[in-house]
XYZ file of C-alpha atoms in Angstrom:
359
model
C 35.144 5.175 35.070
C 31.772 6.033 33.452
C 28.473 6.539 35.206
C 25.512 4.486 34.019
C 24.102 7.553 32.240
C 27.378 8.205 30.421
C 27.619 4.590 29.292
C 23.993 4.672 28.134
C 24.643 7.693 25.939
C 27.876 6.255 24.515
C 26.577 2.743 23.833
C 23.033 3.308 22.606
C 21.479 1.398 25.496
C 18.994 2.986 27.869
C 19.683 3.252 31.588
C 16.880 0.773 32.292
C 18.385 -1.655 29.753
C 21.782 -1.447 31.476
C 20.110 -2.224 34.810
C 18.342 -5.201 33.185
C 21.562 -6.605 31.710
C 23.285 -6.123 35.095
C 20.577 -8.173 36.813
C 20.811 -10.831 34.062
C 24.573 -11.071 34.495
C 25.257 -9.992 30.911
C 26.954 -6.647 31.582
C 27.874 -6.220 35.232
C 29.271 -2.807 36.289
C 32.915 -2.681 37.335
C 31.984 -1.023 40.612
C 28.839 -0.298 42.613
C 28.998 2.429 45.255
C 28.154 0.669 48.551
C 26.484 3.784 49.963
C 24.568 5.277 47.013
C 24.206 2.147 44.884
C 25.442 4.062 41.818
C 26.826 1.827 39.071
C 30.191 2.661 37.504
C 31.612 1.097 34.342
C 35.191 0.869 33.094
C 36.148 2.327 29.694
C 36.857 -1.220 28.503
C 33.149 -2.045 28.971
C 32.051 0.425 26.266
C 32.731 -1.990 23.376
C 30.792 -4.875 25.009
C 27.933 -2.469 25.743
C 27.822 -1.396 22.094
C 27.806 -5.063 21.071
C 24.905 -5.736 23.433
C 23.023 -2.748 21.982
C 23.416 -4.059 18.432
C 22.423 -7.609 19.311
C 19.429 -6.273 21.231
C 18.277 -4.249 18.183
C 18.202 -7.344 15.942
C 16.279 -9.325 18.542
C 18.919 -11.833 19.699
C 17.722 -13.723 22.829
C 19.257 -12.659 26.155
C 20.989 -16.003 26.687
C 22.728 -15.707 23.302
C 23.647 -12.075 23.986
C 25.314 -13.196 27.221
C 27.239 -15.835 25.287
C 28.260 -13.392 22.553
C 29.667 -10.838 25.019
C 32.115 -13.421 26.344
C 32.874 -15.219 23.042
C 35.503 -14.820 20.333
C 34.430 -13.189 17.026
C 33.974 -16.514 15.106
C 31.440 -17.660 17.682
C 29.570 -14.354 17.440
C 29.435 -14.723 13.645
C 27.885 -18.161 14.009
C 25.321 -16.820 16.458
C 24.432 -14.056 14.002
C 24.073 -16.482 11.080
C 21.793 -18.761 13.082
C 19.658 -15.822 14.203
C 19.339 -14.413 10.676
C 18.251 -17.855 9.479
C 15.507 -17.924 12.115
C 14.402 -14.432 11.087
C 14.236 -15.450 7.401
C 12.175 -18.532 8.251
C 9.855 -16.435 10.375
C 9.427 -13.851 7.628
C 8.560 -16.559 5.090
C 5.984 -18.009 7.469
C 4.548 -14.537 8.139
C 4.228 -13.842 4.422
C 2.481 -17.148 3.832
C 0.080 -16.448 6.681
C -0.559 -12.902 5.426
C -1.359 -14.301 1.951
C -3.797 -16.774 3.533
C -5.489 -13.934 5.434
C -5.776 -11.857 2.240
C -7.420 -14.802 0.477
C -9.897 -15.135 3.324
C -10.708 -11.433 3.119
C -11.072 -11.582 -0.668
C -13.406 -14.568 -0.401
C -15.683 -12.613 1.915
C -15.791 -9.551 -0.357
C -17.170 -9.763 -3.877
C -15.034 -7.837 -6.409
C -16.635 -4.716 -7.916
C -18.197 -4.942 -11.362
C -17.730 -2.326 -14.087
C -19.779 -2.433 -17.287
C -19.132 -0.498 -20.504
C -21.106 0.000 -23.675
C -19.091 1.263 -26.652
C -19.660 1.739 -30.355
C -17.837 -0.966 -32.286
C -16.463 1.552 -34.770
C -14.991 3.741 -32.021
C -13.356 0.803 -30.272
C -11.871 -0.447 -33.557
C -10.429 2.978 -34.321
C -8.929 3.244 -30.829
C -7.280 -0.185 -31.121
C -5.886 0.715 -34.557
C -4.416 3.918 -33.116
C -2.406 2.153 -30.381
C -1.740 -1.383 -31.636
C 1.604 -0.527 -33.275
C 3.157 0.543 -29.951
C 2.610 -2.761 -28.083
C 5.885 -4.135 -26.714
C 7.380 -7.384 -28.012
C 10.373 -7.789 -25.660
C 9.933 -11.073 -23.721
C 11.931 -9.545 -20.863
C 9.158 -6.945 -20.419
C 5.916 -8.968 -20.335
C 4.064 -6.093 -18.710
C 4.260 -4.157 -22.004
C 2.891 -6.983 -24.190
C -0.668 -5.726 -24.002
C -3.008 -2.764 -24.208
C -4.163 -0.961 -21.097
C -7.875 -0.206 -20.758
C -8.085 2.726 -18.360
C -11.774 3.161 -17.544
C -13.158 6.254 -15.819
C -16.660 7.657 -15.535
C -15.893 9.730 -18.670
C -15.082 6.783 -20.937
C -12.190 4.487 -21.735
C -8.627 5.270 -22.735
C -6.437 2.724 -24.562
C -2.673 2.914 -24.026
C 0.260 0.895 -25.400
C 4.021 1.360 -25.109
C 7.267 -0.493 -25.754
C 9.400 2.149 -23.901
C 10.590 3.678 -27.188
C 7.148 4.908 -28.220
C 3.716 5.232 -26.719
C 0.242 5.565 -28.212
C -2.944 6.786 -26.548
C -6.506 6.825 -27.884
C -9.943 7.294 -26.351
C -13.337 5.809 -27.012
C -16.611 7.166 -25.746
C -18.448 4.753 -23.480
C -21.414 4.521 -21.167
C -19.857 3.395 -17.879
C -21.562 1.797 -14.896
C -19.407 0.944 -11.918
C -16.106 2.098 -10.417
C -13.033 3.209 -12.345
C -10.792 0.291 -13.255
C -7.591 -0.513 -15.184
C -7.264 -3.745 -17.142
C -4.157 -4.842 -19.062
C -5.353 -6.992 -21.963
C -2.988 -9.457 -23.725
C -2.266 -8.396 -27.266
C -3.776 -11.594 -28.731
C -7.062 -10.833 -26.970
C -6.921 -7.228 -28.191
C -6.484 -8.407 -31.792
C -9.463 -10.753 -31.477
C -11.569 -8.034 -29.880
C -10.626 -5.757 -32.791
C -11.871 -8.325 -35.314
C -15.149 -8.776 -33.464
C -15.570 -5.003 -33.127
C -15.106 -4.650 -36.854
C -17.968 -7.069 -37.377
C -20.104 -4.876 -35.097
C -19.132 -1.598 -36.738
C -22.730 -0.399 -36.710
C -23.567 -2.026 -33.359
C -22.455 -2.066 -29.762
C -19.646 -3.689 -27.823
C -20.420 -4.550 -24.204
C -17.561 -5.103 -21.774
C -17.870 -6.440 -18.222
C -14.822 -6.163 -15.947
C -14.715 -8.144 -12.698
C -11.393 -8.598 -10.938
C -8.956 -9.939 -13.522
C -11.710 -11.128 -15.841
C -13.048 -9.215 -18.852
C -16.064 -10.448 -20.803
C -16.802 -8.884 -24.198
C -20.164 -9.368 -25.903
C -19.926 -8.400 -29.557
C -22.272 -9.263 -32.426
C -23.865 -12.155 -30.528
C -20.469 -13.582 -29.713
C -18.716 -13.674 -26.340
C -15.001 -13.293 -25.634
C -13.575 -14.058 -22.177
C -10.162 -12.612 -21.290
C -7.903 -12.908 -18.249
C -5.886 -9.726 -17.807
C -2.100 -9.674 -17.491
C -0.893 -9.640 -13.843
C 1.551 -6.746 -14.270
C 1.680 -3.058 -13.398
C 1.518 -0.836 -16.476
C 3.786 2.270 -16.509
C 2.271 5.549 -15.375
C 1.620 7.411 -18.618
C -0.248 10.407 -17.223
C 2.797 12.708 -17.238
C 2.699 12.677 -21.068
C -0.970 13.584 -21.419
C -1.916 16.950 -22.986
C -1.652 19.877 -20.606
C 0.332 17.974 -17.964
C 3.625 19.779 -18.454
C 2.357 22.936 -20.161
C 2.124 23.743 -23.870
C 4.884 22.419 -26.170
C 7.547 24.788 -27.411
C 6.684 24.009 -31.047
C 3.609 22.831 -32.943
C 4.635 22.032 -36.506
C 2.103 21.180 -39.238
C 2.963 17.945 -41.051
C 1.981 16.986 -44.595
C 1.562 13.290 -43.813
C 1.513 11.929 -47.422
C 4.721 13.845 -48.243
C 6.499 12.609 -45.117
C 5.371 8.999 -45.646
C 6.552 9.100 -49.262
C 9.905 10.599 -48.248
C 10.480 7.956 -45.588
C 9.525 5.116 -47.938
C 11.673 6.352 -50.803
C 14.928 6.156 -48.852
C 15.166 9.454 -47.021
C 18.714 10.397 -45.921
C 19.779 8.984 -42.568
C 22.764 9.145 -40.246
C 24.182 6.137 -38.413
C 24.449 6.120 -34.646
C 25.407 3.443 -32.135
C 22.251 2.354 -30.335
C 21.532 -0.778 -28.317
C 24.956 -2.243 -29.028
C 24.886 -1.838 -32.801
C 24.517 0.643 -35.681
C 21.102 2.220 -36.211
C 20.000 4.394 -39.149
C 18.515 7.557 -37.688
C 16.082 9.831 -39.508
C 16.779 13.485 -38.688
C 13.926 15.999 -38.693
C 15.006 19.580 -39.318
C 12.815 22.477 -38.239
C 13.111 26.054 -39.383
C 14.605 27.662 -42.438
C 12.854 27.680 -45.798
C 10.526 24.791 -44.944
C 8.804 24.216 -41.595
C 9.872 20.544 -41.659
C 12.417 18.674 -43.748
C 14.605 15.577 -43.568
C 18.308 16.254 -43.108
C 21.266 14.297 -44.460
C 24.716 13.759 -42.921
C 26.199 16.866 -44.569
C 23.683 19.142 -42.862
C 24.647 17.783 -39.428
C 28.359 18.535 -39.779
C 29.710 21.725 -38.230
C 30.691 23.034 -41.646
C 27.682 21.663 -43.483
C 25.620 23.853 -45.753
C 22.284 25.065 -44.514
C 23.217 24.665 -40.833
C 22.298 28.245 -40.001
C 18.841 27.818 -41.520
C 17.904 24.869 -39.319
C 16.835 25.888 -35.833
C 16.278 22.423 -34.372
C 17.364 18.888 -35.269
C 15.625 15.826 -33.822
C 16.684 12.225 -34.461
C 14.046 9.465 -34.556
C 13.648 5.871 -35.643
C 12.226 6.212 -39.156
C 10.249 2.945 -38.980
C 8.652 4.010 -35.701
C 7.767 7.359 -37.247
C 6.103 5.597 -40.190
C 4.069 3.444 -37.794
C 2.894 6.532 -35.919
C 1.907 8.326 -39.131
C -0.131 5.326 -40.330
C -1.833 4.946 -36.949
C -2.747 8.629 -36.795
C -4.248 8.656 -40.318
C -5.364 11.771 -42.120
C -3.418 13.992 -44.520
C -2.737 16.754 -42.000
C -1.063 16.086 -38.669
C 0.677 18.131 -35.991
C 4.130 17.446 -34.597
C 4.714 18.716 -31.041
C 8.168 18.879 -29.496
C 10.241 20.822 -26.990
C 13.820 19.984 -27.937
C 16.232 17.410 -29.404
C 16.187 15.077 -26.367
C 12.581 15.344 -25.187
C 9.708 13.115 -26.383
C 7.883 14.304 -29.475
C 4.170 13.798 -30.079
C 2.189 13.260 -33.281
C -1.457 14.324 -33.170
C -4.483 14.682 -35.368
C -5.816 18.257 -35.279
C -9.404 16.976 -35.072
C -8.804 14.550 -32.191
C -6.507 15.944 -29.461
C -7.210 12.957 -27.188
C -5.495 10.537 -29.605
C -1.756 10.815 -30.041
C 1.490 8.884 -30.174
C 4.823 9.713 -28.563
C 8.295 8.837 -29.876
C 11.476 8.841 -27.828
C 14.163 10.807 -29.743
C 17.618 9.404 -30.460
C 20.445 11.649 -29.284
C 22.441 13.011 -32.205
């Protein structure tokens, strides 16, 4: 026999709950001391008590708990299914009501307004620096745009397709709270054309909720932002993870010419098919060179001269070089499997990041 306290500890029910279920006729003790009134339970009542505890935790009504304790397992399964169905219906109704309440609250509170004034030339340059990295995968609609991340210091433009990322900044006079707006790529392209027409003038942006209004060269563009969360890119910003292990000067015209003229590549399986991979070699006679298949083999010539090999998508690298512009660039990297950055020495706030391909 078990005392009521022992059964409470073994079953997960409280002493007061056991007294309640005794009074309700759900779990009656095997014996009650006629003098002290102490309740005693048989060992065989432990399993029913544990069942009652579980049904109590999921909110089954007392009448159905009483039925379940005395029923065969198939009946208990049906009781559980019916109860879960009621819970699902109740959750759907609660969500609908919560959405209605949020709409009421939003209607009573005007959304904040943020206004920006930018130079058309700066905005055009920032768009040009990030446009190549916009995603095109229909399965990832949240990457098919450019993020405008507005702070009191200005505006940062960010684009990524998961394989590469580009960041650029534009100086702006900002009035209003910080805000993030994910602009569809078609709207970004149109804004770029209008900004080009106002290269010597101003671009005025007004952001309210999911609406962005651009006034450029006496023309107005209205945009509805994309309703998706953009990835957190802050971990890749300069100074976030400490200085890079290597900063390699890059002769951009030479590298562009080498990539266009059929630089040596190696083939790797990537995304379910073969992919030509451009291999950057660091160290040795030249600070940066393109390696062929022979130099990657264990017995290949020149292996000892190359300190680090990094595989990249050559087309993506070309895009990044064109977006960066300028004859002299800087390549920053920490190792063969960590992201590498391409920067302009005169503009540290603008850069692009490429994901390496494992060799």
